[in-house]
Amino acid sequence: MGLLAVFGVLAVAGLIWLWPTGSEVSAALNKIADAPGVTYEQARIESVADGCESSVETPTGAAACLTATVTVTTGEDEGRQAAVELSGANVHNGLRAGDVIEIARVPTGDGVHYAFSGINRLPVLITLAALFTVATLLVARWRGLFALVGLVIAGWVLLGFMLPAIIVGKPGMAVALSGSTVIMFIVLYVAHGVSMRTSAALAGTLLGLAVTTTLGMLAVGAARLSGFADENEYDLAQLAPGINFQELLMVGIIIGGLGVLNDVTITQASAVWELRAAAPGWTRLQVFTAGMRIGRDHIASTIYTIVFAYAGTALTVLLLLYFTTRSPIDLFGLELFAGEGVRTFASAIGLILSVPITTGIAALTVGPGREAVEAPKHGAGAEPGAVGAPSGEAPQQHE
């Protein structure tokens, strides 16, 4: 507990030292500005027709653009009808009459021009968030409520500290490590309470995070990764030239590993405590051995989670592999794939090693079972198997 307190103090000190000032954030974000007079309004689609005045047909004859007739529902032009062109990906959104979209109102020399800006997806997201909250509270009850509170606070640390600090050019690794440590303290202690069990899980999480960070740094350097995988990085470099993109890649590895590490370590710590309660006569080695059997099952299932989570998010890119004449092995050496490979493998190795680390810490710190304390070690009162049960065997219970 004392060592964890030291790490906690250092993380909070890092948070205070690295926290960006309002002027720093404003100076960085002022680089992004709309044209003078541009406002964003809501509009309801009345009808959608094929083609646009400025569009051409695709080689297959299908329209490359749609024209939506909309009624403006907010702002000074409320009630006014206008034509808005939908092109590119927006042709395939399935927009139809009755949908609400966001449009940009752009003043011009001869009047006002309206351009498509986005779709109002907020109602869908709010509904899903509400269902998520209800499901969490119904199943996990008070523990779920505390988990949601911890999630909100962790989100505040991420959005209020880590991202702005990176944007203004603070050291990415220091931001990631201090912010991630604070997040883990908050999430674990708020959701699971302050106890030796939670502290064992937290210690395992931080050590697993250290393994992930170390491996990630070595791999990023050895693979000569720049952090520029696609056009998003180049766009960000134009807007925030102070960002070190190699460090940004490492920040992504650290943040990406938090959730899975938290899941594994708290499960392992809880398993050790339950094993001690069920078999109070076991030695710490026997508790560790039994806990590792649980951990191996957890590792097997969690590895699938990591790999398939990446496959799901990168499905479009993976499909493109089928349309190239180059060997897939050669393509996996490109930064787009190699960066994700480093991220996945570093996180997976940290996750795997966190299982024995957490199980060992928990086995060393879990208190002795009540029966083990009260039962005599020798003499007629001691039941066979009550103390020092065979490895992997629960003590025999006699009626």
mmCIF file of C-alpha atoms in Angstrom:
data_model
loop_
_atom_site.group_PDB
_atom_site.id
_atom_site.type_symbol
_atom_site.label_atom_id
_atom_site.label_comp_id
_atom_site.label_asym_id
_atom_site.label_seq_id
_atom_site.Cartn_x
_atom_site.Cartn_y
_atom_site.Cartn_z
ATOM 1 C CA MET A 1 0.000 0.000 0.000
ATOM 2 C CA GLY A 2 2.843 2.375 0.814
ATOM 3 C CA LEU A 3 4.439 1.922 -2.604
ATOM 4 C CA LEU A 4 1.091 2.442 -4.310
ATOM 5 C CA ALA A 5 0.665 5.674 -2.366
ATOM 6 C CA VAL A 6 4.036 6.867 -3.682
ATOM 7 C CA PHE A 7 2.994 6.100 -7.272
ATOM 8 C CA GLY A 8 -0.308 7.878 -6.673
ATOM 9 C CA VAL A 9 1.410 11.003 -5.360
ATOM 10 C CA LEU A 10 3.848 11.022 -8.287
ATOM 11 C CA ALA A 11 0.977 10.638 -10.768
ATOM 12 C CA VAL A 12 -0.972 13.516 -9.223
ATOM 13 C CA ALA A 13 2.191 15.647 -9.184
ATOM 14 C CA GLY A 14 2.666 14.879 -12.881
ATOM 15 C CA LEU A 15 -0.946 15.825 -13.517
ATOM 16 C CA ILE A 16 -0.442 19.201 -11.838
ATOM 17 C CA TRP A 17 2.887 19.854 -13.547
ATOM 18 C CA LEU A 18 1.689 18.921 -17.035
ATOM 19 C CA TRP A 19 -1.813 20.378 -16.867
ATOM 20 C CA PRO A 20 -2.119 22.850 -19.779
ATOM 21 C CA THR A 21 -3.216 26.379 -19.032
ATOM 22 C CA GLY A 22 -6.301 27.852 -20.642
ATOM 23 C CA SER A 23 -4.177 30.245 -22.689
ATOM 24 C CA GLU A 24 -2.054 27.374 -24.053
ATOM 25 C CA VAL A 25 -5.135 25.450 -25.154
ATOM 26 C CA SER A 26 -6.771 28.553 -26.639
ATOM 27 C CA ALA A 27 -3.629 29.409 -28.594
ATOM 28 C CA ALA A 28 -3.498 25.891 -30.039
ATOM 29 C CA LEU A 29 -7.191 25.655 -30.877
ATOM 30 C CA ASN A 30 -7.411 29.134 -32.380
ATOM 31 C CA LYS A 31 -5.616 27.724 -35.422
ATOM 32 C CA ILE A 32 -8.929 26.113 -36.435
ATOM 33 C CA ALA A 33 -11.558 28.629 -37.444
ATOM 34 C CA ASP A 34 -14.572 28.725 -39.748
ATOM 35 C CA ALA A 35 -15.021 31.363 -42.398
ATOM 36 C CA PRO A 36 -16.501 34.616 -41.060
ATOM 37 C CA GLY A 37 -20.274 34.498 -40.653
ATOM 38 C CA VAL A 38 -20.620 30.709 -41.003
ATOM 39 C CA THR A 39 -23.154 29.153 -38.628
ATOM 40 C CA TYR A 40 -24.419 25.597 -38.211
ATOM 41 C CA GLU A 41 -28.145 24.922 -38.135
ATOM 42 C CA GLN A 42 -30.507 21.959 -37.945
ATOM 43 C CA ALA A 43 -32.682 21.053 -40.928
ATOM 44 C CA ARG A 44 -35.341 18.441 -41.672
ATOM 45 C CA ILE A 45 -35.208 16.568 -44.976
ATOM 46 C CA GLU A 46 -38.409 16.877 -47.017
ATOM 47 C CA SER A 47 -37.310 14.845 -50.056
ATOM 48 C CA VAL A 48 -34.225 13.339 -51.693
ATOM 49 C CA ALA A 49 -33.640 13.223 -55.465
ATOM 50 C CA ASP A 50 -30.882 11.724 -57.623
ATOM 51 C CA GLY A 51 -28.293 14.032 -59.129
ATOM 52 C CA CYS A 52 -26.969 17.514 -58.429
ATOM 53 C CA GLU A 53 -26.283 20.545 -60.551
ATOM 54 C CA SER A 54 -22.549 20.090 -59.996
ATOM 55 C CA SER A 55 -22.413 16.275 -60.186
ATOM 56 C CA VAL A 56 -21.483 13.786 -62.850
ATOM 57 C CA GLU A 57 -22.529 10.178 -63.241
ATOM 58 C CA THR A 58 -20.341 7.289 -62.169
ATOM 59 C CA PRO A 59 -19.156 4.745 -64.777
ATOM 60 C CA THR A 60 -22.045 2.461 -63.746
ATOM 61 C CA GLY A 61 -24.597 5.187 -64.386
ATOM 62 C CA ALA A 62 -25.502 5.644 -60.720
ATOM 63 C CA ALA A 63 -25.718 9.167 -59.399
ATOM 64 C CA ALA A 64 -22.559 10.337 -57.657
ATOM 65 C CA CYS A 65 -24.561 12.990 -55.820
ATOM 66 C CA LEU A 66 -28.014 13.495 -54.326
ATOM 67 C CA THR A 67 -30.013 16.661 -53.759
ATOM 68 C CA ALA A 68 -31.960 16.937 -50.523
ATOM 69 C CA THR A 69 -34.731 19.488 -50.152
ATOM 70 C CA VAL A 70 -34.658 20.576 -46.510
ATOM 71 C CA THR A 71 -36.520 22.883 -44.148
ATOM 72 C CA VAL A 72 -34.286 24.859 -41.799
ATOM 73 C CA THR A 73 -35.499 24.346 -38.205
ATOM 74 C CA THR A 74 -33.101 26.578 -36.231
ATOM 75 C CA GLY A 75 -31.469 29.991 -36.552
ATOM 76 C CA GLU A 76 -32.523 33.139 -38.338
ATOM 77 C CA ASP A 77 -33.631 31.211 -41.448
ATOM 78 C CA GLU A 78 -35.999 28.919 -39.527
ATOM 79 C CA GLY A 79 -38.822 27.707 -41.781
ATOM 80 C CA ARG A 80 -36.945 28.417 -44.991
ATOM 81 C CA GLN A 81 -36.571 25.658 -47.597
ATOM 82 C CA ALA A 82 -33.276 25.055 -49.372
ATOM 83 C CA ALA A 83 -31.509 22.513 -51.578
ATOM 84 C CA VAL A 84 -28.480 20.751 -50.099
ATOM 85 C CA GLU A 85 -26.138 18.529 -52.099
ATOM 86 C CA LEU A 86 -25.100 15.141 -50.677
ATOM 87 C CA SER A 87 -21.938 13.693 -52.197
ATOM 88 C CA GLY A 88 -19.243 11.149 -51.440
ATOM 89 C CA ALA A 89 -19.975 8.887 -48.479
ATOM 90 C CA ASN A 90 -23.159 10.824 -47.749
ATOM 91 C CA VAL A 91 -24.783 9.264 -50.823
ATOM 92 C CA HIS A 92 -24.706 5.925 -49.003
ATOM 93 C CA ASN A 93 -26.032 7.065 -45.607
ATOM 94 C CA GLY A 94 -29.605 6.104 -46.440
ATOM 95 C CA LEU A 95 -30.929 9.593 -45.729
ATOM 96 C CA ARG A 96 -34.649 9.999 -46.394
ATOM 97 C CA ALA A 97 -37.563 12.339 -45.727
ATOM 98 C CA GLY A 98 -37.980 13.093 -42.033
ATOM 99 C CA ASP A 99 -34.305 12.734 -41.084
ATOM 100 C CA VAL A 100 -32.652 15.647 -39.287
ATOM 101 C CA ILE A 101 -29.269 16.829 -40.531
ATOM 102 C CA GLU A 102 -26.865 19.630 -39.709
ATOM 103 C CA ILE A 103 -26.158 22.193 -42.414
ATOM 104 C CA ALA A 104 -23.638 25.002 -42.695
ATOM 105 C CA ARG A 105 -25.128 28.415 -43.448
ATOM 106 C CA VAL A 106 -22.522 30.260 -45.511
ATOM 107 C CA PRO A 107 -23.139 33.939 -46.365
ATOM 108 C CA THR A 108 -22.033 34.788 -49.913
ATOM 109 C CA GLY A 109 -21.955 37.921 -52.031
ATOM 110 C CA ASP A 110 -25.296 37.089 -53.650
ATOM 111 C CA GLY A 111 -27.132 35.606 -50.670
ATOM 112 C CA VAL A 112 -26.779 32.512 -48.520
ATOM 113 C CA HIS A 113 -25.446 29.075 -49.472
ATOM 114 C CA TYR A 114 -26.269 25.900 -47.524
ATOM 115 C CA ALA A 115 -23.894 22.943 -47.366
ATOM 116 C CA PHE A 116 -24.282 19.555 -45.748
ATOM 117 C CA SER A 117 -22.337 19.342 -42.474
ATOM 118 C CA GLY A 118 -23.427 16.168 -40.720
ATOM 119 C CA ILE A 119 -26.220 13.935 -39.481
ATOM 120 C CA ASN A 120 -27.924 14.408 -36.141
ATOM 121 C CA ARG A 121 -26.944 11.074 -34.576
ATOM 122 C CA LEU A 122 -27.291 12.333 -31.010
ATOM 123 C CA PRO A 123 -30.695 10.680 -30.333
ATOM 124 C CA VAL A 124 -29.315 7.252 -31.259
ATOM 125 C CA LEU A 125 -26.228 7.738 -29.102
ATOM 126 C CA ILE A 126 -28.300 8.983 -26.157
ATOM 127 C CA THR A 127 -30.590 5.959 -26.450
ATOM 128 C CA LEU A 128 -27.658 3.541 -26.490
ATOM 129 C CA ALA A 129 -26.011 5.336 -23.560
ATOM 130 C CA ALA A 130 -29.269 5.119 -21.601
ATOM 131 C CA LEU A 131 -29.608 1.392 -22.346
ATOM 132 C CA PHE A 132 -25.983 0.865 -21.322
ATOM 133 C CA THR A 133 -26.573 2.701 -18.048
ATOM 134 C CA VAL A 134 -29.787 0.813 -17.276
ATOM 135 C CA ALA A 135 -28.195 -2.560 -18.071
ATOM 136 C CA THR A 136 -25.208 -1.742 -15.877
ATOM 137 C CA LEU A 137 -27.386 -0.686 -12.943
ATOM 138 C CA LEU A 138 -29.791 -3.625 -13.250
ATOM 139 C CA VAL A 139 -27.061 -6.252 -13.383
ATOM 140 C CA ALA A 140 -24.275 -4.738 -11.261
ATOM 141 C CA ARG A 141 -26.449 -2.532 -8.997
ATOM 142 C CA TRP A 142 -24.390 -0.391 -6.602
ATOM 143 C CA ARG A 143 -21.121 -1.719 -7.981
ATOM 144 C CA GLY A 144 -22.303 -0.727 -11.451
ATOM 145 C CA LEU A 145 -23.236 2.747 -10.226
ATOM 146 C CA PHE A 146 -19.790 3.280 -8.751
ATOM 147 C CA ALA A 147 -18.234 1.955 -11.960
ATOM 148 C CA LEU A 148 -20.180 4.542 -13.965
ATOM 149 C CA VAL A 149 -19.051 7.295 -11.596
ATOM 150 C CA GLY A 150 -15.448 6.164 -12.017
ATOM 151 C CA LEU A 151 -15.906 6.085 -15.786
ATOM 152 C CA VAL A 152 -17.153 9.675 -15.824
ATOM 153 C CA ILE A 153 -14.192 10.868 -13.742
ATOM 154 C CA ALA A 154 -11.760 8.899 -15.923
ATOM 155 C CA GLY A 155 -13.319 10.444 -19.021
ATOM 156 C CA TRP A 156 -12.797 13.873 -17.501
ATOM 157 C CA VAL A 157 -9.089 13.102 -16.952
ATOM 158 C CA LEU A 158 -8.763 11.886 -20.550
ATOM 159 C CA LEU A 159 -10.697 14.715 -22.211
ATOM 160 C CA GLY A 160 -9.831 17.493 -19.779
ATOM 161 C CA PHE A 161 -6.153 16.759 -19.240
ATOM 162 C CA MET A 162 -4.531 14.169 -21.493
ATOM 163 C CA LEU A 163 -5.816 15.262 -24.902
ATOM 164 C CA PRO A 164 -5.352 19.032 -24.362
ATOM 165 C CA ALA A 165 -1.871 18.427 -22.910
ATOM 166 C CA ILE A 166 -0.872 16.441 -25.991
ATOM 167 C CA ILE A 167 -2.308 19.098 -28.317
ATOM 168 C CA VAL A 168 -0.261 21.901 -26.737
ATOM 169 C CA GLY A 169 2.931 19.835 -27.023
ATOM 170 C CA LYS A 170 3.496 18.476 -23.515
ATOM 171 C CA PRO A 171 5.705 15.329 -23.320
ATOM 172 C CA GLY A 172 3.411 12.574 -24.557
ATOM 173 C CA MET A 173 4.861 9.730 -22.488
ATOM 174 C CA ALA A 174 4.734 11.715 -19.256
ATOM 175 C CA VAL A 175 1.148 12.750 -19.985
ATOM 176 C CA ALA A 176 0.110 9.172 -20.771
ATOM 177 C CA LEU A 177 1.751 7.588 -17.730
ATOM 178 C CA SER A 178 0.579 10.174 -15.203
ATOM 179 C CA GLY A 179 -2.932 10.338 -16.652
ATOM 180 C CA SER A 180 -3.281 6.560 -16.975
ATOM 181 C CA THR A 181 -2.074 5.994 -13.416
ATOM 182 C CA VAL A 182 -4.573 8.498 -12.040
ATOM 183 C CA ILE A 183 -7.343 6.904 -14.124
ATOM 184 C CA MET A 184 -6.538 3.439 -12.758
ATOM 185 C CA PHE A 185 -6.535 4.708 -9.162
ATOM 186 C CA ILE A 186 -9.915 6.340 -9.732
ATOM 187 C CA VAL A 187 -11.568 3.516 -11.667
ATOM 188 C CA LEU A 188 -10.485 0.702 -9.362
ATOM 189 C CA TYR A 189 -10.982 2.374 -5.995
ATOM 190 C CA VAL A 190 -14.283 4.031 -6.906
ATOM 191 C CA ALA A 191 -15.765 0.887 -8.468
ATOM 192 C CA HIS A 192 -14.376 -1.718 -6.078
ATOM 193 C CA GLY A 193 -13.657 0.188 -2.878
ATOM 194 C CA VAL A 194 -10.420 0.767 -0.987
ATOM 195 C CA SER A 195 -9.189 -2.658 0.121
ATOM 196 C CA MET A 196 -6.154 -4.904 -0.057
ATOM 197 C CA ARG A 197 -7.882 -6.852 -2.840
ATOM 198 C CA THR A 198 -8.308 -3.725 -4.974
ATOM 199 C CA SER A 199 -4.768 -2.612 -4.170
ATOM 200 C CA ALA A 200 -3.407 -5.961 -5.374
ATOM 201 C CA ALA A 201 -5.317 -5.513 -8.644
ATOM 202 C CA LEU A 202 -4.035 -1.943 -8.970
ATOM 203 C CA ALA A 203 -0.433 -3.025 -8.396
ATOM 204 C CA GLY A 204 -0.805 -5.727 -11.040
ATOM 205 C CA THR A 205 -2.343 -3.208 -13.449
ATOM 206 C CA LEU A 206 0.476 -0.693 -13.018
ATOM 207 C CA LEU A 207 3.166 -3.348 -13.442
ATOM 208 C CA GLY A 208 1.387 -4.733 -16.509
ATOM 209 C CA LEU A 209 1.208 -1.196 -17.866
ATOM 210 C CA ALA A 210 4.949 -0.813 -17.259
ATOM 211 C CA VAL A 211 5.604 -3.995 -19.261
ATOM 212 C CA THR A 212 3.376 -2.783 -22.108
ATOM 213 C CA THR A 213 5.058 0.631 -22.151
ATOM 214 C CA THR A 214 8.585 -0.788 -22.143
ATOM 215 C CA LEU A 215 7.873 -3.281 -24.922
ATOM 216 C CA GLY A 216 6.034 -0.640 -26.938
ATOM 217 C CA MET A 217 8.928 1.818 -26.726
ATOM 218 C CA LEU A 218 11.462 -0.822 -27.757
ATOM 219 C CA ALA A 219 9.286 -2.065 -30.628
ATOM 220 C CA VAL A 220 8.453 1.411 -31.954
ATOM 221 C CA GLY A 221 12.151 2.248 -32.068
ATOM 222 C CA ALA A 222 13.246 -1.096 -33.519
ATOM 223 C CA ALA A 223 10.542 -1.049 -36.215
ATOM 224 C CA ARG A 224 11.399 2.583 -37.075
ATOM 225 C CA LEU A 225 7.759 3.613 -36.791
ATOM 226 C CA SER A 226 7.119 7.305 -37.364
ATOM 227 C CA GLY A 227 3.551 7.419 -36.050
ATOM 228 C CA PHE A 228 2.249 8.599 -39.448
ATOM 229 C CA ALA A 229 0.005 5.739 -40.550
ATOM 230 C CA ASP A 230 -2.632 7.573 -42.625
ATOM 231 C CA GLU A 231 -3.897 11.012 -43.604
ATOM 232 C CA ASN A 232 -5.338 11.698 -40.154
ATOM 233 C CA GLU A 233 -1.847 12.001 -38.689
ATOM 234 C CA TYR A 234 -0.794 14.395 -41.457
ATOM 235 C CA ASP A 235 -3.889 16.536 -40.865
ATOM 236 C CA LEU A 236 -3.165 16.614 -37.132
ATOM 237 C CA ALA A 237 0.470 17.533 -37.776
ATOM 238 C CA GLN A 238 -0.697 20.610 -39.685
ATOM 239 C CA LEU A 239 -2.982 21.672 -36.846
ATOM 240 C CA ALA A 240 -0.704 20.768 -33.922
ATOM 241 C CA PRO A 241 2.934 20.866 -35.097
ATOM 242 C CA GLY A 242 4.239 20.403 -31.550
ATOM 243 C CA ILE A 243 3.057 16.785 -31.289
ATOM 244 C CA ASN A 244 5.668 14.027 -31.365
ATOM 245 C CA PHE A 245 3.916 11.300 -33.343
ATOM 246 C CA GLN A 246 6.144 8.482 -32.145
ATOM 247 C CA GLU A 247 5.128 9.417 -28.618
ATOM 248 C CA LEU A 248 1.515 9.708 -29.759
ATOM 249 C CA LEU A 249 1.685 6.112 -30.982
ATOM 250 C CA MET A 250 2.955 5.106 -27.540
ATOM 251 C CA VAL A 251 0.158 7.068 -25.866
ATOM 252 C CA GLY A 252 -2.332 5.071 -27.920
ATOM 253 C CA ILE A 253 -0.692 1.807 -26.838
ATOM 254 C CA ILE A 254 -0.862 2.813 -23.162
ATOM 255 C CA ILE A 255 -4.463 4.031 -23.233
ATOM 256 C CA GLY A 256 -5.588 1.064 -25.330
ATOM 257 C CA GLY A 257 -4.217 -1.384 -22.773
ATOM 258 C CA LEU A 258 -5.924 0.143 -19.745
ATOM 259 C CA GLY A 259 -9.357 -1.416 -20.053
ATOM 260 C CA VAL A 260 -8.226 -4.973 -20.715
ATOM 261 C CA LEU A 261 -5.580 -4.824 -17.982
ATOM 262 C CA ASN A 262 -8.150 -3.576 -15.504
ATOM 263 C CA ASP A 263 -10.489 -6.420 -16.407
ATOM 264 C CA VAL A 264 -7.858 -9.134 -15.986
ATOM 265 C CA THR A 265 -6.234 -7.855 -12.800
ATOM 266 C CA ILE A 266 -9.420 -7.261 -10.813
ATOM 267 C CA THR A 267 -10.682 -10.696 -11.853
ATOM 268 C CA GLN A 268 -7.467 -12.367 -10.732
ATOM 269 C CA ALA A 269 -7.385 -10.539 -7.413
ATOM 270 C CA SER A 270 -11.019 -11.426 -6.754
ATOM 271 C CA ALA A 271 -10.354 -15.059 -7.687
ATOM 272 C CA VAL A 272 -7.520 -15.286 -5.159
ATOM 273 C CA TRP A 273 -9.688 -13.839 -2.383
ATOM 274 C CA GLU A 274 -12.508 -16.237 -3.190
ATOM 275 C CA LEU A 275 -10.105 -19.179 -3.261
ATOM 276 C CA ARG A 276 -8.807 -18.204 0.159
ATOM 277 C CA ALA A 277 -12.361 -17.989 1.491
ATOM 278 C CA ALA A 278 -13.291 -21.373 -0.001
ATOM 279 C CA ALA A 279 -10.074 -23.127 1.048
ATOM 280 C CA PRO A 280 -8.685 -21.348 4.119
ATOM 281 C CA GLY A 281 -6.276 -24.195 4.824
ATOM 282 C CA TRP A 282 -4.349 -23.787 1.607
ATOM 283 C CA THR A 283 -0.846 -22.388 1.586
ATOM 284 C CA ARG A 284 -0.147 -19.243 -0.401
ATOM 285 C CA LEU A 285 1.567 -21.346 -3.071
ATOM 286 C CA GLN A 286 -1.549 -23.489 -3.435
ATOM 287 C CA VAL A 287 -3.725 -20.386 -3.699
ATOM 288 C CA PHE A 288 -1.377 -18.977 -6.357
ATOM 289 C CA THR A 289 -1.413 -22.246 -8.319
ATOM 290 C CA ALA A 290 -5.210 -22.437 -8.306
ATOM 291 C CA GLY A 291 -5.458 -18.756 -9.216
ATOM 292 C CA MET A 292 -3.170 -19.288 -12.200
ATOM 293 C CA ARG A 293 -5.461 -22.030 -13.507
ATOM 294 C CA ILE A 294 -8.245 -19.443 -13.572
ATOM 295 C CA GLY A 295 -5.881 -16.904 -15.093
ATOM 296 C CA ARG A 296 -4.896 -19.169 -17.963
ATOM 297 C CA ASP A 297 -8.532 -19.502 -19.000
ATOM 298 C CA HIS A 298 -8.879 -15.725 -18.782
ATOM 299 C CA ILE A 299 -5.775 -15.181 -20.898
ATOM 300 C CA ALA A 300 -7.054 -17.507 -23.615
ATOM 301 C CA SER A 301 -10.360 -15.651 -23.955
ATOM 302 C CA THR A 302 -8.900 -12.145 -23.626
ATOM 303 C CA ILE A 303 -6.339 -12.703 -26.381
ATOM 304 C CA TYR A 304 -9.230 -13.349 -28.749
ATOM 305 C CA THR A 305 -10.831 -10.111 -27.575
ATOM 306 C CA ILE A 306 -7.734 -8.070 -28.415
ATOM 307 C CA VAL A 307 -7.187 -9.613 -31.850
ATOM 308 C CA PHE A 308 -10.807 -9.552 -32.983
ATOM 309 C CA ALA A 309 -11.300 -6.018 -31.667
ATOM 310 C CA TYR A 310 -8.546 -4.893 -34.037
ATOM 311 C CA ALA A 311 -9.924 -6.999 -36.885
ATOM 312 C CA GLY A 312 -13.315 -5.351 -36.437
ATOM 313 C CA THR A 313 -11.977 -1.790 -36.445
ATOM 314 C CA ALA A 314 -9.604 -2.426 -39.368
ATOM 315 C CA LEU A 315 -11.973 -4.539 -41.456
ATOM 316 C CA THR A 316 -11.943 -2.193 -44.461
ATOM 317 C CA VAL A 317 -8.151 -2.098 -44.556
ATOM 318 C CA LEU A 318 -7.934 -5.877 -44.216
ATOM 319 C CA LEU A 319 -10.331 -6.316 -47.144
ATOM 320 C CA LEU A 320 -8.059 -4.173 -49.318
ATOM 321 C CA LEU A 321 -5.354 -6.814 -48.916
ATOM 322 C CA TYR A 322 -7.307 -9.037 -51.295
ATOM 323 C CA PHE A 323 -7.000 -6.490 -54.109
ATOM 324 C CA THR A 324 -3.232 -6.166 -54.232
ATOM 325 C CA THR A 325 -0.695 -8.257 -56.084
ATOM 326 C CA ARG A 326 1.872 -7.900 -53.312
ATOM 327 C CA SER A 327 2.338 -10.590 -50.709
ATOM 328 C CA PRO A 328 0.295 -10.009 -47.531
ATOM 329 C CA ILE A 329 3.495 -10.628 -45.564
ATOM 330 C CA ASP A 330 5.129 -7.671 -47.343
ATOM 331 C CA LEU A 331 2.095 -5.473 -46.704
ATOM 332 C CA PHE A 332 2.093 -6.236 -42.999
ATOM 333 C CA GLY A 333 5.480 -4.536 -42.891
ATOM 334 C CA LEU A 334 3.906 -1.215 -43.919
ATOM 335 C CA GLU A 335 3.500 1.296 -41.100
ATOM 336 C CA LEU A 336 -0.292 1.096 -41.233
ATOM 337 C CA PHE A 337 -0.177 -2.588 -40.265
ATOM 338 C CA ALA A 338 3.098 -2.663 -38.346
ATOM 339 C CA GLY A 339 1.926 0.083 -35.997
ATOM 340 C CA GLU A 340 -1.216 -1.853 -35.146
ATOM 341 C CA GLY A 341 0.848 -5.013 -34.789
ATOM 342 C CA VAL A 342 3.122 -3.341 -32.252
ATOM 343 C CA ARG A 343 0.099 -1.957 -30.421
ATOM 344 C CA THR A 344 -1.630 -5.346 -30.322
ATOM 345 C CA PHE A 345 1.360 -7.476 -29.353
ATOM 346 C CA ALA A 346 2.707 -5.061 -26.723
ATOM 347 C CA SER A 347 -0.729 -4.837 -25.093
ATOM 348 C CA ALA A 348 -1.201 -8.605 -25.279
ATOM 349 C CA ILE A 349 2.176 -9.369 -23.686
ATOM 350 C CA GLY A 350 1.532 -6.856 -20.906
ATOM 351 C CA LEU A 351 -1.866 -8.444 -20.377
ATOM 352 C CA ILE A 352 -0.468 -11.991 -20.239
ATOM 353 C CA LEU A 353 2.279 -11.094 -17.766
ATOM 354 C CA SER A 354 -0.138 -9.136 -15.583
ATOM 355 C CA VAL A 355 -1.908 -12.413 -14.743
ATOM 356 C CA PRO A 356 0.975 -14.074 -12.830
ATOM 357 C CA ILE A 357 2.048 -10.690 -11.457
ATOM 358 C CA THR A 358 -1.396 -9.897 -10.034
ATOM 359 C CA THR A 359 -2.004 -13.460 -8.874
ATOM 360 C CA GLY A 360 1.347 -13.489 -7.072
ATOM 361 C CA ILE A 361 0.741 -10.129 -5.393
ATOM 362 C CA ALA A 362 -2.756 -11.177 -4.355
ATOM 363 C CA ALA A 363 -1.566 -14.542 -3.006
ATOM 364 C CA LEU A 364 1.088 -12.793 -0.923
ATOM 365 C CA THR A 365 -1.239 -10.132 0.473
ATOM 366 C CA VAL A 366 -4.496 -12.047 1.012
ATOM 367 C CA GLY A 367 -5.145 -12.621 4.694
ATOM 368 C CA PRO A 368 -5.259 -16.117 6.205
ATOM 369 C CA GLY A 369 -8.652 -17.834 6.212
ATOM 370 C CA ARG A 370 -10.528 -17.934 9.488
ATOM 371 C CA GLU A 371 -10.374 -21.725 9.712
ATOM 372 C CA ALA A 372 -6.624 -21.705 9.072
ATOM 373 C CA VAL A 373 -6.125 -19.293 11.959
ATOM 374 C CA GLU A 374 -8.424 -21.066 14.400
ATOM 375 C CA ALA A 375 -7.662 -24.737 13.595
ATOM 376 C CA PRO A 376 -4.886 -26.392 15.686
ATOM 377 C CA LYS A 377 -1.893 -27.464 13.639
ATOM 378 C CA HIS A 378 -1.378 -30.735 15.542
ATOM 379 C CA GLY A 379 -3.320 -33.089 17.755
ATOM 380 C CA ALA A 380 -6.724 -34.679 17.800
ATOM 381 C CA GLY A 381 -8.524 -31.484 16.859
ATOM 382 C CA ALA A 382 -6.876 -31.247 13.441
ATOM 383 C CA GLU A 383 -8.778 -32.795 10.560
ATOM 384 C CA PRO A 384 -6.825 -34.461 7.779
ATOM 385 C CA GLY A 385 -6.423 -32.036 4.892
ATOM 386 C CA ALA A 386 -7.539 -28.977 6.866
ATOM 387 C CA VAL A 387 -4.044 -27.500 6.697
ATOM 388 C CA GLY A 388 -1.607 -28.020 3.866
ATOM 389 C CA ALA A 389 -4.110 -29.641 1.504
ATOM 390 C CA PRO A 390 -2.602 -31.255 -1.576
ATOM 391 C CA SER A 391 -1.842 -28.807 -4.346
ATOM 392 C CA GLY A 392 -4.962 -28.125 -6.421
ATOM 393 C CA GLU A 393 -7.245 -30.036 -3.996
ATOM 394 C CA ALA A 394 -9.763 -28.355 -1.728
ATOM 395 C CA PRO A 395 -9.734 -29.421 1.927
ATOM 396 C CA GLN A 396 -12.014 -32.363 2.645
ATOM 397 C CA GLN A 397 -15.219 -31.421 4.421
ATOM 398 C CA HIS A 398 -16.581 -34.012 6.872
ATOM 399 C CA GLU A 399 -20.101 -34.175 8.154
#
